[in-house]
GROMACS .gro file of C-alpha atoms in nm:
model
  241
    1MET     CA    1   8.636  12.892   8.464
    2LYS     CA    2   8.961  12.863   8.624
    3VAL     CA    3   8.810  12.742   8.995
    4ILE     CA    4   8.583  12.487   8.840
    5PRO     CA    5   8.790  12.243   8.668
    6GLU     CA    6   8.788  12.035   8.310
    7ASN     CA    7   8.532  11.790   8.308
    8GLY     CA    8   8.501  11.801   8.661
    9ILE     CA    9   8.294  11.919   8.937
   10ALA     CA   10   8.278  12.214   9.197
   11LEU     CA   11   8.029  12.239   9.524
   12SER     CA   12   7.901  12.529   9.638
   13SER     CA   13   8.022  12.528  10.017
   14PHE     CA   14   8.426  12.554   9.832
   15LEU     CA   15   8.308  12.789   9.558
   16CYS     CA   16   8.107  13.013   9.797
   17ALA     CA   17   8.445  12.960  10.035
   18LYS     CA   18   8.598  13.108   9.739
   19GLY     CA   19   8.421  13.423   9.785
   20TYR     CA   20   8.114  13.384   9.513
   21SER     CA   21   7.780  13.436   9.622
   22TYR     CA   22   7.461  13.157   9.578
   23GLU     CA   23   7.322  13.506   9.381
   24GLN     CA   24   7.661  13.541   9.127
   25LEU     CA   25   7.600  13.106   9.082
   26TYR     CA   26   7.285  13.125   9.020
   27GLY     CA   27   7.343  13.432   8.808
   28TYR     CA   28   7.601  13.229   8.606
   29LYS     CA   29   7.383  12.912   8.552
   30LYS     CA   30   7.125  13.184   8.387
   31ARG     CA   31   7.349  13.306   8.165
   32GLY     CA   32   7.443  12.939   8.036
   33TRP     CA   33   7.819  12.976   8.195
   34ILE     CA   34   7.712  12.680   8.422
   35ASP     CA   35   7.546  12.392   8.482
   36GLU     CA   36   7.409  12.230   8.773
   37VAL     CA   37   7.500  11.889   8.886
   38GLY     CA   38   7.275  11.892   9.117
   39HIS     CA   39   7.161  12.065   9.408
   40GLY     CA   40   7.536  12.222   9.507
   41ALA     CA   41   7.711  12.130   9.268
   42TYR     CA   42   7.823  12.259   8.903
   43CYS     CA   43   8.049  12.157   8.615
   44ARG     CA   44   8.106  12.405   8.333
   45GLN     CA   45   7.837  12.469   8.035
   46GLY     CA   46   7.742  12.143   7.846
   47GLN     CA   47   8.014  11.901   8.035
   48THR     CA   48   7.928  11.603   8.144
   49PRO     CA   49   8.176  11.523   8.459
   50SER     CA   50   8.258  11.119   8.536
   51VAL     CA   51   8.197  10.925   8.857
   52GLU     CA   52   8.592  11.002   8.913
   53ALA     CA   53   8.534  11.393   8.912
   54ALA     CA   54   8.303  11.319   9.160
   55VAL     CA   55   8.469  11.123   9.403
   56ASP     CA   56   8.728  11.364   9.410
   57ALA     CA   57   8.561  11.701   9.444
   58LEU     CA   58   8.345  11.467   9.736
   59ASN     CA   59   8.745  11.410   9.902
   60HIS     CA   60   8.877  11.731   9.840
   61GLN     CA   61   8.601  11.992   9.861
   62SER     CA   62   8.373  11.817  10.146
   63GLY     CA   63   8.598  11.589  10.296
   64LEU     CA   64   8.381  11.296  10.263
   65PRO     CA   65   8.643  10.933  10.262
   66ILE     CA   66   8.489  10.767  10.010
   67ARG     CA   67   8.709  10.600   9.785
   68ILE     CA   68   8.703  10.354   9.485
   69GLY     CA   69   8.796   9.991   9.613
   70SER     CA   70   8.751   9.600   9.504
   71ARG     CA   71   8.764   9.550   9.147
   72SER     CA   72   8.736   9.862   8.981
   73ALA     CA   73   9.105   9.966   9.227
   74LEU     CA   74   9.229   9.670   9.065
   75ALA     CA   75   9.131   9.744   8.709
   76LEU     CA   76   9.241  10.098   8.763
   77ASP     CA   77   9.605   9.926   8.900
   78GLY     CA   78   9.692   9.724   8.613
   79PHE     CA   79   9.528   9.421   8.648
   80VAL     CA   80   9.241   9.495   8.414
   81HIS     CA   81   9.240   9.231   8.207
   82PHE     CA   82   9.239   8.975   8.503
   83VAL     CA   83   8.952   9.198   8.673
   84PRO     CA   84   8.644   9.018   8.507
   85MET     CA   85   8.402   9.352   8.422
   86ARG     CA   86   8.059   9.210   8.440
   87GLU     CA   87   7.953   9.572   8.476
   88GLN     CA   88   8.103   9.918   8.378
   89LYS     CA   89   7.999  10.021   8.742
   90LEU     CA   90   8.261  10.188   8.960
   91SER     CA   91   8.249  10.048   9.281
   92LEU     CA   92   8.305  10.273   9.551
   93TYR     CA   93   8.292  10.249   9.982
   94LEU     CA   94   8.193  10.435  10.227
   95LYS     CA   95   8.177  10.402  10.607
   96ARG     CA   96   7.865  10.314  10.746
   97GLY     CA   97   7.690  10.590  10.851
   98LEU     CA   98   7.785  10.837  10.652
   99THR     CA   99   7.548  10.919  10.342
  100LEU     CA  100   7.640  11.032   9.939
  101PRO     CA  101   7.466  11.384   9.903
  102LYS     CA  102   7.149  11.354   9.670
  103TRP     CA  103   7.305  11.505   9.381
  104PHE     CA  104   7.574  11.241   9.348
  105SER     CA  105   7.295  10.976   9.383
  106LYS     CA  106   7.044  11.122   9.120
  107TYR     CA  107   7.308  11.184   8.850
  108PHE     CA  108   7.529  10.913   8.866
  109ALA     CA  109   7.246  10.662   8.912
  110GLY     CA  110   7.338  10.329   8.778
  111LYS     CA  111   7.705  10.384   8.703
  112TYR     CA  112   7.824  10.285   9.040
  113LEU     CA  113   7.790  10.040   9.336
  114ILE     CA  114   7.847  10.125   9.692
  115SER     CA  115   7.966   9.969   9.998
  116GLY     CA  116   7.905  10.063  10.343
  117THR     CA  117   8.056   9.718  10.447
  118SER     CA  118   8.300   9.740  10.731
  119PHE     CA  119   8.449   9.377  10.793
  120LEU     CA  120   8.782   9.563  10.758
  121ARG     CA  121   8.876   9.800  11.036
  122THR     CA  122   9.168   9.992  10.986
  123ASN     CA  123   9.247  10.216  10.728
  124ALA     CA  124   9.623  10.041  10.586
  125GLY     CA  125   9.605  10.030  10.219
  126ILE     CA  126   9.429  10.356  10.146
  127SER     CA  127   9.610  10.609   9.930
  128SER     CA  128   9.518  10.876   9.697
  129ARG     CA  129   9.580  10.835   9.333
  130LYS     CA  130   9.549  10.990   8.982
  131THR     CA  131   9.279  10.844   8.793
  132GLY     CA  132   9.284  11.040   8.457
  133GLN     CA  133   9.329  11.433   8.540
  134PHE     CA  134   9.154  11.348   8.925
  135GLU     CA  135   9.296  11.216   9.227
  136CYS     CA  136   9.072  11.032   9.455
  137LYS     CA  137   9.105  10.755   9.731
  138MET     CA  138   9.116  10.428   9.636
  139SER     CA  139   9.269  10.112   9.801
  140ASP     CA  140   9.564   9.957   9.733
  141PRO     CA  141   9.579   9.607   9.592
  142GLU     CA  142   9.655   9.446   9.938
  143ARG     CA  143   9.352   9.583  10.064
  144ALA     CA  144   9.131   9.558   9.676
  145ILE     CA  145   9.158   9.183   9.662
  146LEU     CA  146   9.004   9.154  10.032
  147GLU     CA  147   8.762   9.327   9.905
  148PHE     CA  148   8.687   9.147   9.597
  149ILE     CA  149   8.716   8.850   9.808
  150GLU     CA  150   8.514   8.999  10.039
  151LEU     CA  151   8.221   8.917   9.667
  152VAL     CA  152   8.258   8.559   9.673
  153PRO     CA  153   8.027   8.315   9.573
  154HIS     CA  154   7.750   8.622   9.464
  155GLY     CA  155   7.987   8.858   9.352
  156ALA     CA  156   8.273   8.693   9.243
  157LYS     CA  157   8.441   8.341   9.195
  158VAL     CA  158   8.702   8.168   9.407
  159ASN     CA  159   8.868   8.097   9.056
  160GLU     CA  160   8.883   8.447   8.949
  161CYS     CA  161   9.054   8.582   9.235
  162TYR     CA  162   9.261   8.364   9.266
  163GLN     CA  163   9.428   8.421   8.900
  164LEU     CA  164   9.440   8.785   9.040
  165VAL     CA  165   9.609   8.691   9.338
  166GLU     CA  166   9.885   8.473   9.136
  167MET     CA  167   9.951   8.804   8.996
  168MET     CA  168  10.045   8.975   9.288
  169THR     CA  169  10.352   8.958   9.270
  170SER     CA  170  10.464   9.215   9.506
  171LEU     CA  171  10.233   9.266   9.769
  172ARG     CA  172  10.380   9.459  10.097
  173ALA     CA  173  10.340   9.182  10.292
  174SER     CA  174  10.335   9.434  10.642
  175VAL     CA  175  10.016   9.619  10.478
  176ILE     CA  176   9.908   9.265  10.430
  177GLN     CA  177   9.932   9.141  10.779
  178GLU     CA  178   9.776   9.437  10.955
  179LEU     CA  179   9.502   9.409  10.712
  180LEU     CA  180   9.420   9.065  10.809
  181LEU     CA  181   9.478   9.106  11.209
  182HIS     CA  182   9.213   9.383  11.135
  183CYS     CA  183   8.986   9.164  10.931
  184THR     CA  184   8.667   9.019  11.132
  185SER     CA  185   8.526   8.838  10.792
  186VAL     CA  186   8.677   8.464  10.891
  187LYS     CA  187   8.604   8.337  10.490
  188VAL     CA  188   8.797   8.663  10.295
  189LYS     CA  189   9.082   8.537  10.576
  190ARG     CA  190   9.083   8.174  10.486
  191LEU     CA  191   9.034   8.247  10.117
  192PHE     CA  192   9.302   8.502  10.112
  193LEU     CA  193   9.541   8.264  10.295
  194MET     CA  194   9.405   7.945  10.067
  195LEU     CA  195   9.455   8.133   9.729
  196ALA     CA  196   9.799   8.347   9.891
  197GLU     CA  197   9.939   8.000   9.966
  198GLY     CA  198   9.896   7.784   9.633
  199ALA     CA  199  10.092   8.117   9.409
  200GLY     CA  200  10.367   8.095   9.609
  201HIS     CA  201  10.482   8.433   9.623
  202PRO     CA  202  10.823   8.536   9.835
  203TRP     CA  203  10.577   8.827  10.032
  204PHE     CA  204  10.326   8.475  10.206
  205ARG     CA  205  10.590   8.374  10.359
  206ARG     CA  206  10.649   8.689  10.561
  207ILE     CA  207  10.331   8.695  10.703
  208ASP     CA  208  10.281   8.571  11.014
  209VAL     CA  209   9.935   8.353  10.957
  210SER     CA  210   9.966   8.200  11.345
  211ALA     CA  211   9.864   8.550  11.456
  212VAL     CA  212   9.575   8.552  11.247
  213ASN     CA  213   9.255   8.446  11.388
  214LEU     CA  214   9.047   8.239  11.169
  215GLY     CA  215   8.810   8.158  11.381
  216ALA     CA  216   8.625   7.777  11.377
  217GLY     CA  217   8.408   7.561  11.195
  218CYS     CA  218   8.379   7.501  10.841
  219ARG     CA  219   8.312   7.764  10.591
  220MET     CA  220   8.055   7.666  10.285
  221ILE     CA  221   8.168   7.844   9.986
  222ASP     CA  222   8.101   7.647   9.692
  223LYS     CA  223   7.825   7.377   9.724
  224GLY     CA  224   7.931   7.110   9.582
  225GLY     CA  225   8.283   7.158   9.626
  226GLU     CA  226   8.539   6.992   9.825
  227LEU     CA  227   8.688   7.032  10.167
  228ASP     CA  228   9.074   7.213  10.204
  229ALA     CA  229   9.122   7.046  10.546
  230LYS     CA  230   9.433   7.305  10.571
  231TYR     CA  231   9.122   7.576  10.541
  232ASN     CA  232   8.840   7.449  10.603
  233VAL     CA  233   8.684   7.556  10.323
  234VAL     CA  234   8.431   7.404  10.087
  235VAL     CA  235   8.507   7.515   9.727
  236LYS     CA  236   8.506   7.417   9.371
  237PRO     CA  237   8.827   7.304   9.197
  238TRP     CA  238   9.023   7.707   9.219
  239ARG     CA  239   9.285   7.683   8.974
  240GLU     CA  240   9.095   7.590   8.663
  241ILE     CA  241   8.988   7.900   8.435
   0.00000   0.00000   0.00000
């Protein structure tokens, strides 16, 4: 009971490394001391672990670099009143080529959204932070806002992104710079810079926009929108609520 945290998850590989055998785990489950979340994962009897508990377990027990990002990371960082929560599913990111264990996918079905997108080819803007009693890898605000903008136009709207950027008065220009330099999405770079310039925060003036590859040609974001000549994107009025 000391090894399995309250409302948490312990992986069988982790427990075996602590000296427990599979036979012992089977015995504990049969006696009703522990429950099996799925093949290879356990929790205390009668408890219902959260997705965050599972992310914590995967991060620290198996080393899987899954993280909380986009709208979920923004909400956990205090932007909850400005993040449109169309669903309560946790936004998760995992590098392409890596997969979630089957117990995770089955037990938490319908409770999370997973993305394998790799448009940010750098580890900048990722840290381990507390989410309640658990510690999970999470996108920092600089990275999370770019992940949120990447959802435009189908999973987010430009004006929603602007409301968030407008609240971000203390982003780290150095982190933003590195993310933009390693960002492969022209859409994300153009929209972010347009919104950041519109918000007029002091940190924007410390970004070297000339070093960012903004590609060529126009990007149609919103049908029926207007052309922003500077960033060459067609968008609907984004300062409107």
